[in-house]
XYZ file of N, CA, C and O in Angstrom:
500
model
N 0.845 -1.204 -0.011
C -0.009 -0.002 -0.001
C 0.857 1.246 -0.008
O 1.930 1.272 0.561
N 0.406 2.278 -0.598
C 1.056 3.608 -0.664
C 1.249 4.114 0.739
O 0.283 4.277 1.532
N 2.477 4.336 1.138
C 2.835 4.747 2.494
C 2.198 6.073 2.900
O 1.836 6.278 4.056
N 2.070 7.017 1.967
C 1.488 8.313 2.269
C 0.022 8.076 2.676
O -0.448 8.670 3.674
N -0.695 7.281 1.937
C -2.106 7.010 2.275
C -2.201 6.263 3.594
O -3.050 6.594 4.425
N -1.317 5.339 3.826
C -1.285 4.584 5.100
C -1.173 5.605 6.298
O -1.895 5.499 7.300
N -0.272 6.551 6.168
C -0.064 7.517 7.209
C -1.251 8.454 7.399
O -1.692 8.780 8.477
N -1.891 8.856 6.286
C -3.042 9.757 6.340
C -4.238 9.055 6.935
O -5.069 9.635 7.643
N -4.329 7.717 6.766
C -5.445 6.977 7.384
C -5.408 7.005 8.887
O -6.413 6.703 9.509
N -4.271 7.305 9.454
C -4.156 7.394 10.913
C -4.996 8.542 11.435
O -5.376 8.569 12.600
N -5.300 9.526 10.546
C -6.110 10.720 10.971
C -7.617 10.459 10.769
O -8.430 11.245 11.154
N -7.929 9.329 10.092
C -9.385 8.986 9.836
C -9.488 8.236 8.606
O -8.567 8.136 7.777
N -10.661 7.602 8.401
C -10.886 6.784 7.173
C -10.826 7.654 5.929
O -11.237 8.835 5.937
N -10.422 7.060 4.818
C -10.409 7.684 3.540
C -11.311 6.827 2.618
O -11.080 5.652 2.464
N -12.269 7.474 1.993
C -13.187 6.787 1.112
C -12.444 6.177 -0.077
O -11.435 6.713 -0.520
N -12.947 5.067 -0.569
C -12.277 4.326 -1.628
C -12.041 5.205 -2.862
O -10.949 5.140 -3.420
N -13.033 5.992 -3.298
C -12.851 6.793 -4.472
C -11.775 7.810 -4.302
O -10.995 8.119 -5.169
N -11.741 8.377 -3.078
C -10.643 9.327 -2.804
C -9.281 8.691 -2.742
O -8.318 9.204 -3.301
N -9.253 7.474 -2.134
C -7.960 6.759 -2.116
C -7.432 6.472 -3.524
O -6.287 6.621 -3.807
N -8.323 6.070 -4.397
C -7.919 5.843 -5.797
C -7.404 7.139 -6.475
O -6.332 7.098 -7.173
N -8.017 8.272 -6.238
C -7.487 9.503 -6.763
C -6.167 9.881 -6.172
O -5.267 10.352 -6.805
N -6.047 9.634 -4.844
C -4.759 9.905 -4.170
C -3.663 9.068 -4.745
O -2.538 9.549 -4.983
N -3.907 7.789 -4.971
C -2.886 6.859 -5.556
C -2.451 7.370 -6.933
O -1.267 7.391 -7.201
N -3.366 7.854 -7.728
C -3.025 8.358 -9.052
C -2.064 9.564 -8.947
O -1.227 9.751 -9.845
N -2.233 10.388 -7.951
C -1.492 11.661 -7.863
C -0.229 11.570 -6.985
O 0.582 12.461 -6.994
N -0.056 10.467 -6.255
C 1.123 10.305 -5.431
C 2.269 9.710 -6.234
O 2.076 8.833 -7.060
N 3.421 10.282 -6.008
C 4.643 9.856 -6.766
C 5.636 9.300 -5.760
O 5.607 9.579 -4.597
N 6.549 8.507 -6.322
C 7.606 7.897 -5.521
C 8.957 8.401 -6.021
O 9.121 8.613 -7.196
N 9.871 8.637 -5.100
C 11.181 9.188 -5.457
C 12.273 8.576 -4.537
O 12.018 8.352 -3.369
N 13.446 8.341 -5.119
C 14.601 7.977 -4.340
C 15.605 9.128 -4.356
O 15.713 9.764 -5.436
N 16.311 9.369 -3.286
C 17.327 10.367 -3.236
C 18.570 9.825 -2.547
O 18.469 8.932 -1.745
N 19.678 10.398 -2.893
C 20.945 9.976 -2.295
C 21.282 10.907 -1.102
O 20.839 12.069 -1.044
N 22.098 10.378 -0.237
C 22.606 11.163 0.907
C 23.189 12.478 0.413
O 23.927 12.508 -0.573
N 22.778 13.568 1.023
C 23.255 14.897 0.634
C 22.333 15.615 -0.368
O 22.488 16.862 -0.495
N 21.467 14.904 -1.041
C 20.548 15.588 -1.961
C 19.570 16.439 -1.173
O 19.332 16.221 0.025
N 18.928 17.381 -1.877
C 17.978 18.292 -1.265
C 16.597 17.993 -1.787
O 16.404 17.719 -2.968
N 15.586 18.046 -0.911
C 14.187 18.018 -1.329
C 13.813 19.420 -1.767
O 13.097 19.590 -2.767
N 14.260 20.429 -1.008
C 14.167 21.787 -1.440
C 15.246 22.621 -0.764
O 15.801 22.204 0.232
N 15.558 23.752 -1.355
C 16.537 24.654 -0.769
C 15.836 25.974 -0.352
O 14.842 26.342 -0.936
N 16.400 26.528 0.693
C 15.886 27.802 1.219
C 15.667 28.781 0.068
O 16.510 28.939 -0.783
N 14.465 29.391 0.051
C 14.119 30.320 -1.003
C 13.328 29.721 -2.184
O 12.735 30.443 -2.951
N 13.280 28.373 -2.293
C 12.520 27.728 -3.360
C 11.109 27.584 -2.913
O 10.776 27.544 -1.769
N 10.219 27.436 -3.933
C 8.862 27.125 -3.728
C 8.603 25.684 -4.182
O 8.295 25.489 -5.346
N 8.810 24.676 -3.325
C 8.583 23.316 -3.645
C 7.468 22.874 -2.702
O 7.707 22.680 -1.529
N 6.269 22.881 -3.242
C 5.086 22.665 -2.409
C 4.630 21.230 -2.452
O 3.589 20.916 -3.067
N 5.329 20.355 -1.812
C 4.974 18.945 -1.736
C 4.858 18.484 -0.290
O 5.645 18.918 0.563
N 3.915 17.599 -0.043
C 3.842 16.922 1.254
C 4.421 15.521 0.983
O 4.127 14.945 -0.069
N 5.252 15.037 1.885
C 5.819 13.758 1.656
C 5.942 12.898 2.892
O 5.806 13.439 4.033
N 6.145 11.616 2.695
C 6.387 10.675 3.818
C 7.599 9.861 3.451
O 7.793 9.487 2.319
N 8.437 9.657 4.453
C 9.709 8.906 4.203
C 9.442 7.416 4.388
O 8.981 6.941 5.450
N 9.687 6.674 3.340
C 9.612 5.230 3.427
C 10.899 4.669 4.088
O 10.863 3.808 4.962
N 12.020 5.181 3.606
C 13.331 4.770 4.117
C 14.225 6.002 4.163
O 14.258 6.725 3.188
N 14.914 6.184 5.268
C 15.833 7.311 5.347
C 15.534 8.284 6.421
O 14.733 8.054 7.274
N 16.237 9.408 6.355
C 16.123 10.513 7.296
C 16.448 11.802 6.622
O 17.271 11.859 5.749
N 15.753 12.870 7.073
C 16.020 14.227 6.487
C 16.188 15.230 7.661
O 15.872 14.927 8.810
N 16.785 16.356 7.283
C 16.800 17.437 8.228
C 16.339 18.715 7.580
O 16.530 18.848 6.333
N 15.754 19.630 8.320
C 15.382 20.928 7.806
C 16.312 21.929 8.540
O 16.524 21.788 9.740
N 16.817 22.857 7.770
C 17.735 23.830 8.399
C 17.652 25.133 7.606
O 17.167 25.169 6.492
N 18.178 26.208 8.220
C 18.283 27.446 7.548
C 19.735 28.011 7.832
O 20.369 27.568 8.756
N 20.111 28.895 6.999
C 21.463 29.509 7.114
C 21.334 30.851 7.857
O 20.449 31.647 7.510
N 22.234 31.013 8.812
C 22.278 32.353 9.532
C 23.743 32.619 9.839
O 24.400 31.811 10.483
N 24.214 33.753 9.321
C 25.618 34.152 9.614
C 26.616 33.030 9.308
O 27.432 32.679 10.126
N 26.507 32.449 8.088
C 27.351 31.373 7.629
C 27.286 30.092 8.460
O 28.254 29.314 8.482
N 26.229 29.925 9.233
C 26.038 28.701 9.991
C 24.732 28.035 9.587
O 23.768 28.736 9.213
N 24.706 26.723 9.654
C 23.473 25.976 9.359
C 22.771 25.692 10.720
O 23.413 25.064 11.589
N 21.541 26.143 10.842
C 20.788 25.968 12.091
C 19.707 24.907 11.795
O 18.822 25.128 10.976
N 19.861 23.729 12.440
C 18.843 22.672 12.238
C 17.550 23.076 12.957
O 17.534 23.551 14.058
N 16.430 22.828 12.248
C 15.093 23.135 12.757
C 14.370 21.906 13.206
O 13.743 21.881 14.268
N 14.364 20.874 12.386
C 13.736 19.622 12.679
C 14.379 18.464 11.887
O 15.105 18.762 10.897
N 14.090 17.288 12.359
C 14.557 16.042 11.637
C 13.353 15.231 11.305
O 12.371 15.183 12.092
N 13.330 14.563 10.149
C 12.243 13.676 9.777
C 12.743 12.258 9.618
O 13.827 12.047 9.081
N 11.974 11.321 10.158
C 12.383 9.909 10.088
C 11.301 9.125 9.324
O 10.274 9.688 8.962
N 11.522 7.853 9.206
C 10.612 6.969 8.453
C 9.192 7.047 8.984
O 8.991 7.110 10.221
N 8.260 7.046 8.086
C 6.810 7.030 8.398
C 6.255 8.368 8.892
O 5.105 8.425 9.335
N 7.016 9.412 8.780
C 6.535 10.743 9.170
C 6.054 11.481 7.919
O 6.664 11.478 6.871
N 4.941 12.230 8.076
C 4.409 13.114 7.028
C 5.114 14.443 7.215
O 5.104 15.020 8.289
N 5.729 14.914 6.142
C 6.601 16.136 6.223
C 6.350 17.100 5.088
O 5.722 16.688 4.078
N 6.887 18.263 5.191
C 6.880 19.246 4.133
C 7.289 20.620 4.719
O 7.254 20.769 5.950
N 7.641 21.508 3.896
C 7.942 22.865 4.363
C 6.662 23.618 4.371
O 6.013 23.803 3.345
N 6.254 24.053 5.559
C 4.971 24.690 5.706
C 4.673 25.894 4.879
O 3.633 26.005 4.261
N 5.671 26.800 4.791
C 5.435 28.052 4.051
C 5.082 27.771 2.577
O 4.069 28.294 2.072
N 5.869 27.005 1.835
C 5.540 26.737 0.465
C 4.264 25.864 0.347
O 3.450 26.064 -0.529
N 4.144 24.904 1.257
C 3.039 23.916 1.126
C 1.698 24.605 1.306
O 0.750 24.378 0.529
N 1.545 25.434 2.320
C 0.223 26.009 2.624
C 0.039 27.466 2.094
O -1.083 27.878 1.873
N 1.142 28.150 1.840
C 1.022 29.527 1.426
C 1.639 29.804 0.033
O 1.556 30.952 -0.457
N 2.252 28.800 -0.533
C 2.879 28.920 -1.893
C 3.894 30.036 -1.944
O 3.947 30.772 -2.935
N 4.666 30.164 -0.889
C 5.674 31.223 -0.783
C 7.052 30.542 -0.684
O 7.130 29.328 -0.355
N 8.131 31.233 -0.938
C 9.469 30.639 -0.823
C 9.741 30.110 0.567
O 9.388 30.693 1.611
N 10.407 28.994 0.609
C 10.741 28.291 1.865
C 11.749 29.070 2.672
O 12.691 29.696 2.155
N 11.558 29.077 3.999
C 12.543 29.685 4.936
C 13.622 28.650 5.307
O 14.575 29.022 5.991
N 13.458 27.446 4.866
C 14.407 26.363 5.267
C 14.744 25.473 4.076
O 14.060 25.551 3.057
N 15.800 24.759 4.205
C 16.192 23.686 3.263
C 15.875 22.370 3.857
O 15.922 22.212 5.092
N 15.481 21.403 3.039
C 15.336 20.012 3.527
C 16.310 19.136 2.741
O 16.304 19.107 1.544
N 17.139 18.487 3.530
C 18.242 17.675 2.970
C 18.175 16.246 3.443
O 17.888 15.992 4.647
N 18.498 15.341 2.586
C 18.510 13.907 2.917
C 19.810 13.564 3.593
O 20.890 13.904 3.049
N 19.771 12.923 4.772
C 21.003 12.586 5.534
C 21.465 11.207 5.250
O 22.544 10.805 5.684
N 20.719 10.453 4.523
C 21.102 9.124 4.048
C 20.305 8.776 2.780
O 19.309 9.468 2.460
N 20.711 7.773 2.024
C 19.952 7.295 0.876
C 18.510 7.083 1.359
O 18.272 6.451 2.365
N 17.586 7.661 0.612
C 16.181 7.662 1.107
C 15.187 7.421 -0.064
O 15.502 7.608 -1.184
N 14.015 6.956 0.321
C 12.897 6.820 -0.594
C 11.684 7.449 0.092
O 11.465 7.335 1.232
N 10.943 8.218 -0.768
C 9.746 8.888 -0.274
C 8.574 8.767 -1.180
O 8.736 8.519 -2.423
N 7.365 8.957 -0.675
C 6.166 9.127 -1.452
C 5.752 10.593 -1.225
O 5.893 11.142 -0.135
N 5.328 11.279 -2.299
C 4.926 12.660 -2.143
C 3.760 13.023 -3.051
O 3.428 12.310 -4.033
N 3.093 14.119 -2.713
C 1.965 14.651 -3.488
C 2.159 16.161 -3.523
O 2.612 16.819 -2.537
N 1.865 16.738 -4.668
C 2.041 18.210 -4.807
C 0.904 18.986 -4.202
O -0.187 18.479 -4.008
N 1.208 20.228 -3.898
C 0.193 21.137 -3.324
C -0.963 21.269 -4.320
O -2.108 21.345 -3.953
N -0.631 21.393 -5.620
C -1.627 21.560 -6.633
C -2.573 20.340 -6.668
O -3.833 20.505 -6.733
N -2.060 19.148 -6.548
C -2.906 17.946 -6.545
C -3.712 17.911 -5.261
O -4.886 17.515 -5.306
N -3.128 18.258 -4.143
C -3.891 18.280 -2.887
C -5.067 19.299 -2.977
O -6.190 19.007 -2.598
N -4.765 20.460 -3.484
C -5.829 21.470 -3.659
C -6.904 21.037 -4.568
O -8.107 21.330 -4.349
N -6.552 20.328 -5.619
C -7.548 19.816 -6.541
C -8.435 18.782 -5.862
O -9.660 18.769 -6.018
N -7.829 17.935 -5.011
C -8.603 16.995 -4.265
C -9.533 17.692 -3.278
O -10.647 17.317 -3.068
N -8.980 18.761 -2.589
C -9.837 19.553 -1.714
C -11.077 20.087 -2.391
O -12.160 20.037 -1.895
N -10.885 20.587 -3.626
C -11.967 21.227 -4.339
C -12.943 20.219 -4.935
O -14.140 20.496 -4.977
N -12.414 19.118 -5.458
C -13.264 18.175 -6.173
C -13.856 17.081 -5.348
O -14.848 16.479 -5.773
N -13.297 16.766 -4.206
C -13.817 15.650 -3.411
C -14.047 16.166 -2.017
O -13.151 16.245 -1.202
N -15.287 16.487 -1.712
C -15.626 17.090 -0.424
C -15.265 16.162 0.749
O -14.983 16.600 1.845
N -15.222 14.868 0.547
C -14.863 13.939 1.656
C -13.429 14.128 2.123
O -13.124 13.761 3.212
N -12.609 14.775 1.332
C -11.216 14.978 1.692
C -11.097 16.197 2.599
O -10.170 16.296 3.430
N -11.954 17.182 2.469
C -11.895 18.458 3.123
C -11.732 18.339 4.629
O -10.892 19.039 5.201
N -12.510 17.566 5.357
C -12.363 17.564 6.790
C -10.924 17.198 7.309
O -10.466 17.701 8.262
N -10.232 16.309 6.566
C -8.902 15.958 6.903
C -7.965 17.151 6.821
O -7.134 17.394 7.650
N -8.138 17.906 5.758
C -7.262 19.101 5.533
C -7.536 20.242 6.487
O -6.741 21.116 6.620
N -8.720 20.263 7.042
C -9.065 21.367 7.931
C -8.792 21.067 9.372
O -8.977 21.931 10.251
N -8.330 19.864 9.715
C -8.040 19.577 11.135
C -6.772 20.247 11.570
O -5.837 20.527 10.877
C-alpha cells in the first residue's frame, strides 16, 4: 500500500474513491545522501512521507546551518510556508542518508480539496 495514504489513514478513514484519486497523484522518489528536497528560497510545495531514510530541515544564519527539525521513516513532512502559502521556503530540507519517499504536490492536494468534499475535513483539522 502507498505509504502516504497509510499515514493519512491514521487521521481517519479515507473513502475508496478518494484513495484511488490519491494513488493516481502520489509519486515515488529515491534520493541519495546529501541531496535536497528543497533549498531555502525555493517554492517546492509537496507533502511527503519517508519510506526509508532520514532528512533534516535547516536554515542559514551568519554562515552557519541551524537545524530546525529532523524527519524519520513514516513521518508526514513538508515545508509549511511553500506547502500552505505557496511562498518561498525559509528552510532547506536535505537527505541525511539514501532515502525513498512518497509525495504529493500542493496543486494535486488542492484539486482533491476542491473536487472531493470527503477529503476536506482531513485538511481542515
